[in-house]
XYZ file of C-alpha atoms in Angstrom:
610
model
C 97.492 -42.376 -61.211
C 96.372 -44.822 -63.338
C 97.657 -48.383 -63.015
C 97.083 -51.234 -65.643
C 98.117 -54.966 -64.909
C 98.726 -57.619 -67.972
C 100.874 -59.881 -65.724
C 98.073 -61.735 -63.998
C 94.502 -61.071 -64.656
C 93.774 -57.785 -66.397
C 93.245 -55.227 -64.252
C 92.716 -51.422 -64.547
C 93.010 -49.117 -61.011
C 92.377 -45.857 -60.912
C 93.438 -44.171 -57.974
C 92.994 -46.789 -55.460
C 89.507 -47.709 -57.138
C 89.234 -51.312 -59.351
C 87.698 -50.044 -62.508
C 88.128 -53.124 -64.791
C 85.718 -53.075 -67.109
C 83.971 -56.973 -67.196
C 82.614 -57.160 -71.030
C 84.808 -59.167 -72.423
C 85.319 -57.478 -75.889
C 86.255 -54.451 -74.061
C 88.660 -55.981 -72.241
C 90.072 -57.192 -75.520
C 90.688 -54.356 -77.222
C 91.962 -52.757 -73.737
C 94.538 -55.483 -73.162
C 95.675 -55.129 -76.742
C 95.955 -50.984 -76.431
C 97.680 -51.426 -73.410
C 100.500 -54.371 -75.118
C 100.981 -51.455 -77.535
C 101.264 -48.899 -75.295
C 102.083 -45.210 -76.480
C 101.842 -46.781 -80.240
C 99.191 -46.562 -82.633
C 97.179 -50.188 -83.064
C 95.735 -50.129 -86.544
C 91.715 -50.912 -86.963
C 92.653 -54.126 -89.248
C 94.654 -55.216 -85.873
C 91.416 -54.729 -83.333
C 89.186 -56.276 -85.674
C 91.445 -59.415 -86.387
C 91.986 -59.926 -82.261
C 88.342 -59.304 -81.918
C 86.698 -61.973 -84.978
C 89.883 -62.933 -86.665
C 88.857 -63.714 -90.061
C 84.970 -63.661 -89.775
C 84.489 -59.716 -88.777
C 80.225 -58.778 -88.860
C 79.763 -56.261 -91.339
C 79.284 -53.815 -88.384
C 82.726 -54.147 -87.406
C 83.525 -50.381 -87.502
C 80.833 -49.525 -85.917
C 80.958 -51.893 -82.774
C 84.889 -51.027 -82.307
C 83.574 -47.925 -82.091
C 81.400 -48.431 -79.290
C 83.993 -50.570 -77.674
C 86.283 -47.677 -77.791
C 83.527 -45.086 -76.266
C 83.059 -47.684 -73.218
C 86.759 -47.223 -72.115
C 86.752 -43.843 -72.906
C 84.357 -43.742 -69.636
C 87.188 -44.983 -67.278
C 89.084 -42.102 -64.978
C 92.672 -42.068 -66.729
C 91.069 -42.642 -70.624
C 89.341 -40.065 -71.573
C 91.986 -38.278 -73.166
C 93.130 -35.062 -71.181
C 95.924 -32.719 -71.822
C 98.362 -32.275 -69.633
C 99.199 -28.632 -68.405
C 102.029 -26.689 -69.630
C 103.499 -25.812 -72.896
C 104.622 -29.034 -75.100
C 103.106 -31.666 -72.490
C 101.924 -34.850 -74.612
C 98.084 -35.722 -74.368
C 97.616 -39.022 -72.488
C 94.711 -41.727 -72.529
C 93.271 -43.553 -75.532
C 93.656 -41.440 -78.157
C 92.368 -41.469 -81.786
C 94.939 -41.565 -84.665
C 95.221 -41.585 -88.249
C 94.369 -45.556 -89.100
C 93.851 -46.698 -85.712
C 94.148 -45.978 -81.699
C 96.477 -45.272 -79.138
C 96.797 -46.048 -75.706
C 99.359 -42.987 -74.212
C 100.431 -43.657 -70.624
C 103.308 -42.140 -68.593
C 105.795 -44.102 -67.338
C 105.095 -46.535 -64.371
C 101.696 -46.843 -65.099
C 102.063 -50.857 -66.831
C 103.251 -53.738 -65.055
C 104.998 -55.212 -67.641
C 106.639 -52.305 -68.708
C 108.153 -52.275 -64.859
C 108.825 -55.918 -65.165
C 111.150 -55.181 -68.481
C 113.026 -51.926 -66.109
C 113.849 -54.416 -63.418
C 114.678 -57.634 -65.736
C 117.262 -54.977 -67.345
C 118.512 -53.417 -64.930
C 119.393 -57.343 -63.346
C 120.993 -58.332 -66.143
C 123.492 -55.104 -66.434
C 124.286 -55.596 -62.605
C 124.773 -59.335 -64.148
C 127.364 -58.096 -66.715
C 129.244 -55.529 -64.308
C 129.784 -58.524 -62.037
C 127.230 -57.327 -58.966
C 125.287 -60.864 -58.546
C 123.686 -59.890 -55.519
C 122.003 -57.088 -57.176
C 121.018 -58.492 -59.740
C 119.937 -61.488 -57.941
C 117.468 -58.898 -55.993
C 116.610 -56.863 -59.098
C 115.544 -60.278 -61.361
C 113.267 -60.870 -58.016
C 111.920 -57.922 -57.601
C 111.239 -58.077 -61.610
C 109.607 -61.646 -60.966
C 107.392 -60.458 -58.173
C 105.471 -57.940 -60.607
C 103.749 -60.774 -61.984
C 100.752 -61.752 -60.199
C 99.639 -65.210 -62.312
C 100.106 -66.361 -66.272
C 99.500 -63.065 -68.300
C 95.942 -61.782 -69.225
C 94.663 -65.464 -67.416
C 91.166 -63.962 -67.667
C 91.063 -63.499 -70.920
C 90.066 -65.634 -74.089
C 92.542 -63.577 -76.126
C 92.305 -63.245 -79.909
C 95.265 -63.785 -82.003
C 97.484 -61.106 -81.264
C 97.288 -60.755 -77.778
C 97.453 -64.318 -77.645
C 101.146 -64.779 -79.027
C 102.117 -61.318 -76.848
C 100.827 -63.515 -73.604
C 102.774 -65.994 -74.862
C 105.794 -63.827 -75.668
C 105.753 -62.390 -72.174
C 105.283 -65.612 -70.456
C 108.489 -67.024 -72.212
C 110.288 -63.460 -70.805
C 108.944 -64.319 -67.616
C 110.801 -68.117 -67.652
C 113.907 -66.236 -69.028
C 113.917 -63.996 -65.998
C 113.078 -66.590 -63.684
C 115.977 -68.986 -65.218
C 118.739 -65.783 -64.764
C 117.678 -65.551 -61.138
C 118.276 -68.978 -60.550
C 121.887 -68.668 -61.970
C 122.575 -65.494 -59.745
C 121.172 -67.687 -57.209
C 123.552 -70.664 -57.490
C 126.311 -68.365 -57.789
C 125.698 -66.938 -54.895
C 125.803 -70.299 -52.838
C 122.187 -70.504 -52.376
C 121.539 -74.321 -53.403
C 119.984 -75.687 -50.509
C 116.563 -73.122 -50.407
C 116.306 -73.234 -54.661
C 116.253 -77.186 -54.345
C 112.560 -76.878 -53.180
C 111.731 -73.976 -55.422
C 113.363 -75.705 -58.664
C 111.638 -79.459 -58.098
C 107.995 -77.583 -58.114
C 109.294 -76.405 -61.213
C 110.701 -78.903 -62.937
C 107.259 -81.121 -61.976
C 105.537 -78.553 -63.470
C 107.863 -78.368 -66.404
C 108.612 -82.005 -67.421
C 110.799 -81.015 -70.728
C 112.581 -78.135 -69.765
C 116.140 -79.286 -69.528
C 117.295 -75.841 -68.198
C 115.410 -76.130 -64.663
C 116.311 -80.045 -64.723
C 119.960 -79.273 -65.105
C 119.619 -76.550 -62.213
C 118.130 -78.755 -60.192
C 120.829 -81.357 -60.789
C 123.600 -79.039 -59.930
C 121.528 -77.725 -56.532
C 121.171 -81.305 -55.719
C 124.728 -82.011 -56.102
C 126.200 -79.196 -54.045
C 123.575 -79.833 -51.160
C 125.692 -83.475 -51.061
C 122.158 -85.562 -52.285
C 123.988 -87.037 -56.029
C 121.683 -89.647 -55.846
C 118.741 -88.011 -56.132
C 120.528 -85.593 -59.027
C 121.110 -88.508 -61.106
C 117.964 -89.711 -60.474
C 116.167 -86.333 -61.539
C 118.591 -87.318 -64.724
C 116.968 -90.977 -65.398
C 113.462 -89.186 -64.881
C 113.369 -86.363 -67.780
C 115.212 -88.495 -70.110
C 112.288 -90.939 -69.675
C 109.962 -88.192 -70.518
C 111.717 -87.108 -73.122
C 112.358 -90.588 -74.863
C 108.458 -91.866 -74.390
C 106.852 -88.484 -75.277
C 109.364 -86.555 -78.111
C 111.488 -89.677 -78.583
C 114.816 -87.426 -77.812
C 118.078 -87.696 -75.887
C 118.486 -85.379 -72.985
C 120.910 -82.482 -74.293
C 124.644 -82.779 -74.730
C 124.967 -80.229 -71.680
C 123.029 -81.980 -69.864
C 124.160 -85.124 -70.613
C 127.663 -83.994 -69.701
C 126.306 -82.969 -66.362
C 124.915 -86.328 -65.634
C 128.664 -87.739 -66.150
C 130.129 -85.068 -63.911
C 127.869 -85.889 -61.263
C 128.617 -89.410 -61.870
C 132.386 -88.771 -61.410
C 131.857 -86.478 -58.567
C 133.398 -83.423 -60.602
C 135.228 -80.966 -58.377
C 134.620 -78.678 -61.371
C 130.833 -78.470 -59.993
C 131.641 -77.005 -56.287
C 130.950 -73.827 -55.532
C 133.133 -71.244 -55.439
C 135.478 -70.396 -51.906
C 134.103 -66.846 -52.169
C 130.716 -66.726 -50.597
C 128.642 -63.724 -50.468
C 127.860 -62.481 -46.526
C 124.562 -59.860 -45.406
C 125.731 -56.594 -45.293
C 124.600 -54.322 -43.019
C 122.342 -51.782 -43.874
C 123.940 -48.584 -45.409
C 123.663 -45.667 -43.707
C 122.234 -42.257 -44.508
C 118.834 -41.212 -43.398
C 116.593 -42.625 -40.658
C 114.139 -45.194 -42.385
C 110.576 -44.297 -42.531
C 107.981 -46.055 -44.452
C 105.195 -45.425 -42.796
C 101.740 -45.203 -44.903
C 100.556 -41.763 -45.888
C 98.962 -39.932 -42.821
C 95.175 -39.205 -42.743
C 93.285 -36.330 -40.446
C 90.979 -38.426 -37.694
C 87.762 -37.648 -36.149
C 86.812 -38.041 -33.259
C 89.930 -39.687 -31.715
C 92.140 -37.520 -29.668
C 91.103 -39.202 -26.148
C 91.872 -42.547 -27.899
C 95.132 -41.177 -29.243
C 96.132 -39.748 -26.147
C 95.357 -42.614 -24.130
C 97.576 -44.993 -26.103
C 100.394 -42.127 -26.244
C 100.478 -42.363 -22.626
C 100.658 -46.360 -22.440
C 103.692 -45.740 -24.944
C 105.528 -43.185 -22.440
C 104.811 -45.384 -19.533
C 108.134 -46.538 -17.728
C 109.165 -49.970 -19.586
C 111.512 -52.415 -18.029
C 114.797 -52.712 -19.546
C 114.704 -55.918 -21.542
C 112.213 -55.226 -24.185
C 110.162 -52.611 -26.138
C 107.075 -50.742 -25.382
C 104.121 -52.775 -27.095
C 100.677 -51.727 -27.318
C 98.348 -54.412 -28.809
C 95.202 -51.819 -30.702
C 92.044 -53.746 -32.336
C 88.421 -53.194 -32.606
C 85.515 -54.230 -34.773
C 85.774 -54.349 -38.706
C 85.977 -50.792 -39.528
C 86.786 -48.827 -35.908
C 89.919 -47.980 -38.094
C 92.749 -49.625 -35.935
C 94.952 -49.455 -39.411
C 94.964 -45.605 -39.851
C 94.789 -44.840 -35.795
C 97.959 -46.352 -35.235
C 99.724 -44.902 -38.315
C 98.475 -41.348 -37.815
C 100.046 -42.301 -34.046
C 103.189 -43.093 -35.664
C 102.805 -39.956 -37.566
C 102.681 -37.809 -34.299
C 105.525 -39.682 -32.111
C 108.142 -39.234 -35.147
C 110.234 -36.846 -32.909
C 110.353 -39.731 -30.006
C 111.926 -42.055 -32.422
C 114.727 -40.543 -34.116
C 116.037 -43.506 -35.985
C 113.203 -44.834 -37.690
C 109.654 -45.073 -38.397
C 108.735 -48.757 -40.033
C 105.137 -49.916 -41.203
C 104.468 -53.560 -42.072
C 101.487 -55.720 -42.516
C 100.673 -59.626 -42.345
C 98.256 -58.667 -45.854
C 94.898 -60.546 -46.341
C 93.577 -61.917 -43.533
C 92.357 -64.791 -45.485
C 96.035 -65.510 -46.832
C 98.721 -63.755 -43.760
C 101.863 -63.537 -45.102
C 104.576 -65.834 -43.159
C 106.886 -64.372 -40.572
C 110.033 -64.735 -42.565
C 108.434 -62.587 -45.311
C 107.847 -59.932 -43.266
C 110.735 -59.606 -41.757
C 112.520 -59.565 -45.188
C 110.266 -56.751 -45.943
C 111.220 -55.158 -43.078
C 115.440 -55.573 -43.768
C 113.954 -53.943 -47.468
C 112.718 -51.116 -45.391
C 115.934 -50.663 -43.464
C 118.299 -50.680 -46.308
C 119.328 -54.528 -46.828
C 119.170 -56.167 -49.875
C 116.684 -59.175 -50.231
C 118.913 -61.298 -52.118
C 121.380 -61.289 -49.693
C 119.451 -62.004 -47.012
C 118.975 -65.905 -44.793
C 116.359 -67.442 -45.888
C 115.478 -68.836 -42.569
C 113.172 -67.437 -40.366
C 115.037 -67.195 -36.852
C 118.458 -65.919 -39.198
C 116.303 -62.885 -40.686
C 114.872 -62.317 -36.537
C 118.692 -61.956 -35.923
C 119.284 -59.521 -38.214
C 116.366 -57.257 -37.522
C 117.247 -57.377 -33.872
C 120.764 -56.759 -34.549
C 119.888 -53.783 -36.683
C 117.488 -52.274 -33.798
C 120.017 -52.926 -31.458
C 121.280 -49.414 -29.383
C 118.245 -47.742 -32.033
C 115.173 -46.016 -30.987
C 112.490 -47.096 -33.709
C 109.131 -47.486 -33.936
C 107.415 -49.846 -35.584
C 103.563 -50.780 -36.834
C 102.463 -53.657 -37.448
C 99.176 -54.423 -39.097
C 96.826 -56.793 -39.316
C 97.766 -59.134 -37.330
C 96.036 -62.001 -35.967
C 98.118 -64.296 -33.511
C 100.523 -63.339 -30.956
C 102.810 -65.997 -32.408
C 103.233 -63.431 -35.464
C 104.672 -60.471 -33.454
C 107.523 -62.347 -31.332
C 110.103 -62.534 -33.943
C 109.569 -58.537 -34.709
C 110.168 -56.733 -31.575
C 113.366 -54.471 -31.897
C 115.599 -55.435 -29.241
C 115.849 -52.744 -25.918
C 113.649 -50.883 -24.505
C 114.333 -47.301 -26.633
C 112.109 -48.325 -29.122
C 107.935 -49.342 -29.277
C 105.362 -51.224 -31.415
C 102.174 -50.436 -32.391
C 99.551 -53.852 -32.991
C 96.602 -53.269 -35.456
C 95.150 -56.550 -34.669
C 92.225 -58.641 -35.826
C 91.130 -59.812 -32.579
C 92.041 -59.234 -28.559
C 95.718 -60.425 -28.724
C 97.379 -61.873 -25.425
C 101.130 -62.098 -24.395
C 103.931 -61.249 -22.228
C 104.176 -59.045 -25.287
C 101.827 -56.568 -24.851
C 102.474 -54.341 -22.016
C 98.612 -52.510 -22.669
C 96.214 -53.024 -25.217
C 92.979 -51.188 -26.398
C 90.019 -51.967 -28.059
C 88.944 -48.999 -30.352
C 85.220 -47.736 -29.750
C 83.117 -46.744 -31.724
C 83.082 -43.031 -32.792
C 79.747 -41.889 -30.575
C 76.890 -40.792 -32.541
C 77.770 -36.977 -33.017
C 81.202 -37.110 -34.147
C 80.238 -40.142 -36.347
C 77.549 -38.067 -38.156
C 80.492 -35.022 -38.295
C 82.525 -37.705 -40.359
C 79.659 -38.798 -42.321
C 78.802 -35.436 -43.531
C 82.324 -34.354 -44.463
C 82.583 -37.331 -46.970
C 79.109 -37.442 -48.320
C 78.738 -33.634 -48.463
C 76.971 -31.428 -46.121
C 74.004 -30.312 -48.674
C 73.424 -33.510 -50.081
C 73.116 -35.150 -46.096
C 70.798 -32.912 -45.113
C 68.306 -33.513 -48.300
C 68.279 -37.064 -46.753
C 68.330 -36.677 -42.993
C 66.423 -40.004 -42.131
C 68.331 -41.632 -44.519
C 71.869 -40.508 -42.961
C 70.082 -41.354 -39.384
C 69.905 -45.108 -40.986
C 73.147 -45.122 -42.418
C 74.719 -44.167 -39.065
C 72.541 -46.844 -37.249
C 73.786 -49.763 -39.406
C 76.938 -48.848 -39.656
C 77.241 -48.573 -35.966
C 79.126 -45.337 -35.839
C 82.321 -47.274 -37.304
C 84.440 -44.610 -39.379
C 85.551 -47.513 -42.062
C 81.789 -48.499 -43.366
C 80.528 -44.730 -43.066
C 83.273 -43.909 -45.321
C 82.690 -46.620 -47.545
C 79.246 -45.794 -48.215
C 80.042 -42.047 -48.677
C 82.581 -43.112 -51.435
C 80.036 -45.743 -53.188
C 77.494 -42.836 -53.008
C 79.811 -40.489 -54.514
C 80.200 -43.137 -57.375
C 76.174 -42.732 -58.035
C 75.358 -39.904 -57.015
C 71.585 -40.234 -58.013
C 71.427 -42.282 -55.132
C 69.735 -41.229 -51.841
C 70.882 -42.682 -48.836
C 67.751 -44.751 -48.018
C 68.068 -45.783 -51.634
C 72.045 -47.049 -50.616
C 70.614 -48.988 -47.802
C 67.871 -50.899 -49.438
C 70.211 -51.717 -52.229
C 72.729 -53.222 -49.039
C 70.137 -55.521 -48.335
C 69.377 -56.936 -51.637
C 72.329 -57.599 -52.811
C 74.289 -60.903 -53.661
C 77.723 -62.498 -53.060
C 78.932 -62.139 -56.309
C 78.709 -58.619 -56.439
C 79.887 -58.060 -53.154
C 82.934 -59.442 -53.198
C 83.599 -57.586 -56.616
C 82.166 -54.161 -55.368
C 84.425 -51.530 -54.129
C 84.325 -49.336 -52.454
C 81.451 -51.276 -50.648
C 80.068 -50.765 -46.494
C 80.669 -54.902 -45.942
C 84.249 -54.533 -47.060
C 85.605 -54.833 -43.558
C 82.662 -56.859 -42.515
C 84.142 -59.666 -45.153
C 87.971 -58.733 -44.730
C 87.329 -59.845 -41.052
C 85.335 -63.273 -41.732
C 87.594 -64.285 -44.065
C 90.319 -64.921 -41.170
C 87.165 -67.080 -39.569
C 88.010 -70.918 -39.210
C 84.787 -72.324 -41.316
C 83.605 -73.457 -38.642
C 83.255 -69.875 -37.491
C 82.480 -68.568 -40.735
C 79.490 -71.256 -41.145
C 78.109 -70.664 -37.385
C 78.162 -66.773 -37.989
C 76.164 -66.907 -41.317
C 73.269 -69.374 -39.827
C 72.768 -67.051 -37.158
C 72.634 -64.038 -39.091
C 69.437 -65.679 -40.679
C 68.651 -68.037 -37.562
C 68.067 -65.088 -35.124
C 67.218 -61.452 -34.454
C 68.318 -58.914 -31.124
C 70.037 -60.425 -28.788
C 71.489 -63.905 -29.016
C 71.219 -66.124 -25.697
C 73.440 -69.296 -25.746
C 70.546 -71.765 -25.177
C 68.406 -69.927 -28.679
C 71.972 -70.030 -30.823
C 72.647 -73.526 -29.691
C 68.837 -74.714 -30.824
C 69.917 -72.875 -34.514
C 73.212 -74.357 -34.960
C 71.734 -78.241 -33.537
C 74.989 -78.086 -30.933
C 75.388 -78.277 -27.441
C 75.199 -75.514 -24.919
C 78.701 -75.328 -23.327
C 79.802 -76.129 -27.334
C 78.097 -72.997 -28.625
C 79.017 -70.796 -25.955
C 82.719 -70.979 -26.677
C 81.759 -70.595 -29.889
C 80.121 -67.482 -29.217
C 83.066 -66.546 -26.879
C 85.804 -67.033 -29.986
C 83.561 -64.571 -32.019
C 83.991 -61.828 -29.584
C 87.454 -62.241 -29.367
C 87.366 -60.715 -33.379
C 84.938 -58.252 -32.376
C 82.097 -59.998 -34.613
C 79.670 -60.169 -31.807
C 79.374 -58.160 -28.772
C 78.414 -58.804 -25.605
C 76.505 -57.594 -22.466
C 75.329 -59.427 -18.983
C 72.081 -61.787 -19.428
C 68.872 -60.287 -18.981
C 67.131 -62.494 -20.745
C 65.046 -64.770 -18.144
C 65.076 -67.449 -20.667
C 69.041 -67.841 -19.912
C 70.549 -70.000 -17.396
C 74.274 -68.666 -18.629
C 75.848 -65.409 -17.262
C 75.835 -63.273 -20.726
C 73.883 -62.669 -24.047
C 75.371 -61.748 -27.456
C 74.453 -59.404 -29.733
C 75.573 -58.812 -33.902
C 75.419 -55.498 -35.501
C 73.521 -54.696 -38.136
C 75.891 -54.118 -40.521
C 77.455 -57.764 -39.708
C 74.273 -59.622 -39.947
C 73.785 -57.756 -43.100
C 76.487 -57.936 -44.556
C 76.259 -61.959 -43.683
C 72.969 -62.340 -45.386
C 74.071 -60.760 -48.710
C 77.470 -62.905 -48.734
C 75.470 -66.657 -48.203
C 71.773 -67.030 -49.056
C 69.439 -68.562 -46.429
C 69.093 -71.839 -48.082
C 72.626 -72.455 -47.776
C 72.880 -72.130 -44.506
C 72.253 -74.866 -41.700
C-alpha cells in the first residue's frame, strides 16, 4: 500500500520502499495533492503555491511535467481498481485541475484527525483514560513540524500551519486527560520543555502551574507565574490572562479547589479473549534448518524452575538474526499457547529505553498505555505479573546490552525468549547462545538466484560469483542487491558491484534498498571511537589485520589496539583466526569482509580519515 507522511518531513513509501521524490517543485505540488486529498486542486492553486504571483509564461507546461514525474511513482499512476463500481485511485486528471485519490489509511494526517476524534468523543462520554491513550496515540503520528523539508508556497504554507496549531490543540487535550487522571508528577517535566519552548502560551504555563501545585512545589508554580508575565509585559506589553491570573491567587491561597480528585484511576489488567500474538509476518528461509533445529533444541532443554528459557542469537550485519528468530517463533506457536510477543529496541543508533518497550509490550497484551506507571521497574511489575502462571514466548530484537533484556523476562520457567542481538551478549540470562553463520556458498547462490531471477543470473555468472564473494554468503546484503537490481534492471551484476565501490555517503545513506544497509545499521551502534578506528583501517590496510600493522595505522599502542580490535569482534565487524603471520608477537590476526571495508570506504572518504 501506499503510505504518504505530511506530519514530519514529506515522505512517500511504497510498499516498504522510500520513493520520495527529491526535486523540490515536485514535492510541492505532491504535498499540496496530498493536503487535498480525494479533492480536485485547481491549476490557478498549483501555480500560485509553485510562483505565487510571478508564474513563467510556461507555467502550464512545466505543471505538466511536474505532474508526469509523480505519475512515475508505484501507487500514482492511476489504476482502476477491480470490480464493478470500484473508484480509480492515484493522481488523477480532472476538469480544471488534479486529484490526488487515496483509500483510507494511506495519509498520516488523515489518521492523526481519526485518533484526535475518536479522543475527544471518549472525552465527552466521560472515558478519560481512553481518550488519554487515543490523543497519544494521535500525537505519536507526527514525526517533526509538518512538511519541515519543504520551502512551501502559500497554500501549503498556512495548511502546515493549520495542522501544526491542531497538533498543539491535541497535545493541550492530552494534557487535561492527563491531569485528570492524577498524572502531575511525570507531565511536570514534559510541560516545562514546553513552556521554555513556548514562552507566551498561557495554556501550557497554567498547566504547568497546576502540575506544580499538586506535586506540593507552589513555589516554583508561582514562580513559573512571575516568569511569563515578565515575558509578556517586556515583549507584547500584556497582563497574564484573567484565568490565569486567578490561578496565581489560588495557588497563593493554597486553594483546596485545585486538589485532585479522591477517585484515582488504577491499571487494569489486560482483558481477556484471545492469546496475544504480534509477531512480524513470517518469511520462508534458506539454508537454515540445522541452525533452526539447533536453537529449538537449546529451547526444549530442561530449565531450572526460577526463570525462562533464553537463547541469546546474533551474527554479522546481514546473517539475518531478525527473521531467524521470528520464523522460530513462527514454528514453536503450538509450545506456547498463551502468547506469541515481538518487540524491538529500534535503531541501533537511537535504542529505544526499557520503559518504552515494555509499554509496548502491555500494548501488545491488551493494557492501555495511558493507564499505565510511568516508571520503569512499575511497568517490569506488570509485565511479570501478566506472564505469571503463562506460557509465552517472546522476541526481542535488536538488542545490544544485556542490561536491556533483564526487565523483560516473563516470570517462570513455562515460557522462553528469543535475543536478536547486535553483538555476543553475556549473562546469567542466557542459558545458550548462537552466533548465526554464514549461509555456505551453495545454498547462498540458491538464495541469490531465487531473488535476482534464475535467467538473468546465469547471463552474468562471474558477476553473481562476485556478488556472492563480497557479500560473504550473508542472506541480508544478497537480498539487498537482488532488490536494487530489480529496481534497474539494465544493470548487470558486475555493473552493481563497480557502482558499490564508487559510490558516496550521501547517497548511501539515502539509497534503499542498498547491500551496506546492514553494514551501516551495525556501525551506527559503534562508540566513535569505534566507528573512527574501523573506517581508517578500511583504507589503512588490506587481508589480514595483525595488531602490531593496525596499531602503526591508528598511531596507538599495541595492548590499546588490540582491545580495540577485540570490541569489534564482539559486533561481528571483524573476524578472527589464530596468528600466522610471523610478523606478530600476539596470539591472533583479524580480518574485515569485503563488504564491510567497502561499505566503510563509500560512507567516509580517505582524506577524512586518520
Amino acid at each position: 500500500m501506499l503510505q504518504i507522511g505530511l506530519l514530519g518531513t514529506l515522505q512517500v513509501v511504497h510498499a516498504g520502499v522510500h520513493i520520495t521524490p527529491s526535486a523540490p517543485k515536485v514535492r510541492q505540488v505532491l504535498a499540496l495533492l496530498a493536503l487535498r486529498a480525494n479533492t480536485t486542486v485547481a491549476l490557478h492553486q498549483l501555480v500560485d503555491e509553485l510562483w505565487e504571483e510571478r508564474p513563467p509564461s510556461s507555467a502550464a507546461t512545466t505543471l505538466q511535467t511536474y505532474i508526469y514525474q509523480l505519475r512515475k511513482l508505484p501507487g500514482l499512476c492511476d489504476p482502476q481498481l477491480p470490480g464493478a463500481g470500484a473508484s480509480p485511485r492515484g493522481l488523477l486528471t480532472t476538469p480544471g485541475g488534479y486529484r490526488l485519490a487515496l483509500p483510507t489509511g494511506c495519509l498520516d494526517a488523515h489518521e492523526f484527525g481519526e485518533l484526535a476524534a475518536r479522543g475527544r468523543e471518549a472525552m465527552e462520554r466521560g472515558v478519560v483514560a481512553e481518550a488519554a491513550d487515543l490523543l497519544e496515540r494521535a500525537l505519536a503520528v507526527w514525526r517533526g513540524p509538518a512538511l519541515s523539508d519543504l520551502a512551501p508556497g502559500p497554500i501549503v504554507g498556512i495548511d502546515a500551519l493549520r495542522f501544526e496549531e491542531k497538533r498543539y490543540e491535541v497535545l493541550e487535550e492530552r494534557i487535561n486527560a492527563d491531569l485528570l487522571l492524577g498524572r502531575h508528577h511525570h507531565l511536570i517535566s514534559e510541560l516545562t520543555a514546553l513552556a521554555a519552548d513556548n514562552p507566551t502560551r498561557e495554556g501550557l504555563h497554567a498547566k504547568l502551574m497546576l502540575s506544580l501545585y499538586r506535586a506540593g512545589r507552589r513555589p516554583e508554580a508561582l514562580e513559573v507565574f512571575q516568569r511569563i508575565r515578565r515575558v509578556l509585559t517586556r515583549e507584547l506589553g500584556l497582563e497574564p490572562c484573567s484565568e490565569l491570573q486567578r490561578l496565581h491567587q489560588q495557588v497563593l491561597a493554597g486553594d483546596r479547589g485545585l486538589d485532585l480528585p479522591a477517585e484515582r484511576t488504577a491499571v487494569r489488567g489486560a482483558p481477556a479473549g484471545d492469546p496475544p500474538v504480534n509477531l512480524p509476518a513470517d518469511t520462508p528461509l534458506v539454508g537454515r534448518e540445522a541452525d533452526l533445529l539447533h536453537v529449538r533444541q537449546m529451547l526444549a532443554e530442561p530449565q531450572e524452575p526460577d526463570g525462562p528459557r533464553c537463547v541469546a542469537v546474533s551474527g554479522a550485519p546481514g546473517a539475518g538474526t531478525t527473521a531467524f528468530t521470528v520464523h522460530l517463533a513462527h514454528r514453536l506457536a503450538d509450545a506456547f499457547p498463551d502468547g506469541q510477543l515481538y518487540v524491538s529496541f529500534g535503531d541501533p543508533a537511537d535504542p529505544l529505553p526499557v520503559e518504552e518497550v515494555l509499554a509496548r509490550l502491555l500494548e501488545a497484551v491488551g493494557y492501555r498505555r495511558s493507564e499505565l506507571p510511568p516508571h520503569r521497574a512499575d511497568r517490569a511489575r506488570v509485565f511479570h505479573a501478566w506472564t505469571a502462571e503463562r506460557r509465552v514466548l517472546l522476541v526481542v530484537d535488536d538488542v545490544a546490552a544485556t542490561s536491556q533484556v533483564a526487565d523483560l523476562l516473563p516470570v517462570g520457567s513455562g515460557s522462553a525468549v528469543l535475543v536478536a542481538g547486535y553483538r555476543r551478549l553475556y549473562g546469567s540470562q542466557f542459558r545458550a547462545r548462537m552466533d548465526l553463520p554464514p549461509l555456505g556458498r551453495q545454498r547462498a547462490q540458491e538464495l541469490f538466484w531465487s531473488a535476482l531471477g534464475r535467467e538473468r543470473a546465469l547471463a552474468d555468472a562471474p558477476g553473481v560469483r562476485m556478488m556472492l564473494d563480497l557479500c560473504g554468503d550473508l542472506p541480508g546484503p544478497m537480498l539487498e542487491a537482488a532488490g536494487l537490481l530489480a529496481l534497474r534492471p539494465h544493470w548487470s551484476v558486475r555493473r552493481l558491484i563497480d557502482w558499490l565501490s564508487r559510490e558516496r555517503p550521501a547517497v548511501v545513506a539515502q539509497q534503499r534498498p542498498h547491500p551496506f544497509h546492514h553494514v551501516l545499521r551495525r556501525c551506527g551502534r559503534l562508540e566513535p571511537r569505534l566507528r573512527d578506528a574501523l573506517a581508517a583501517l578500511a583504507w589503512a590496510l588490506t587481508g589480514d589485520l595483525t595488531v602490531e600493522a593496525a596499531a602503526r595505522a591508528l598511531g596507538k599502542g599495541a595492548d590499546e589496539t588490540e582491545e580495540l580490535l577485540e570490541e569489534l569482534v564482539e559486533f561481528f565487524i571483524l573476524g578472527v583466526d589464530r596468528a600466522t603471520d610471523p610478523h606478530t608477537e600476539r596470539f591472533f590476526q583479524y580480518r574485515m569482509a569485503p563488504l564491510v571495508r567497502m561499505a566503510l570506504r563509500a560512507m567516509q572518504p580517505a582524506d577524512t580519515c586518520v
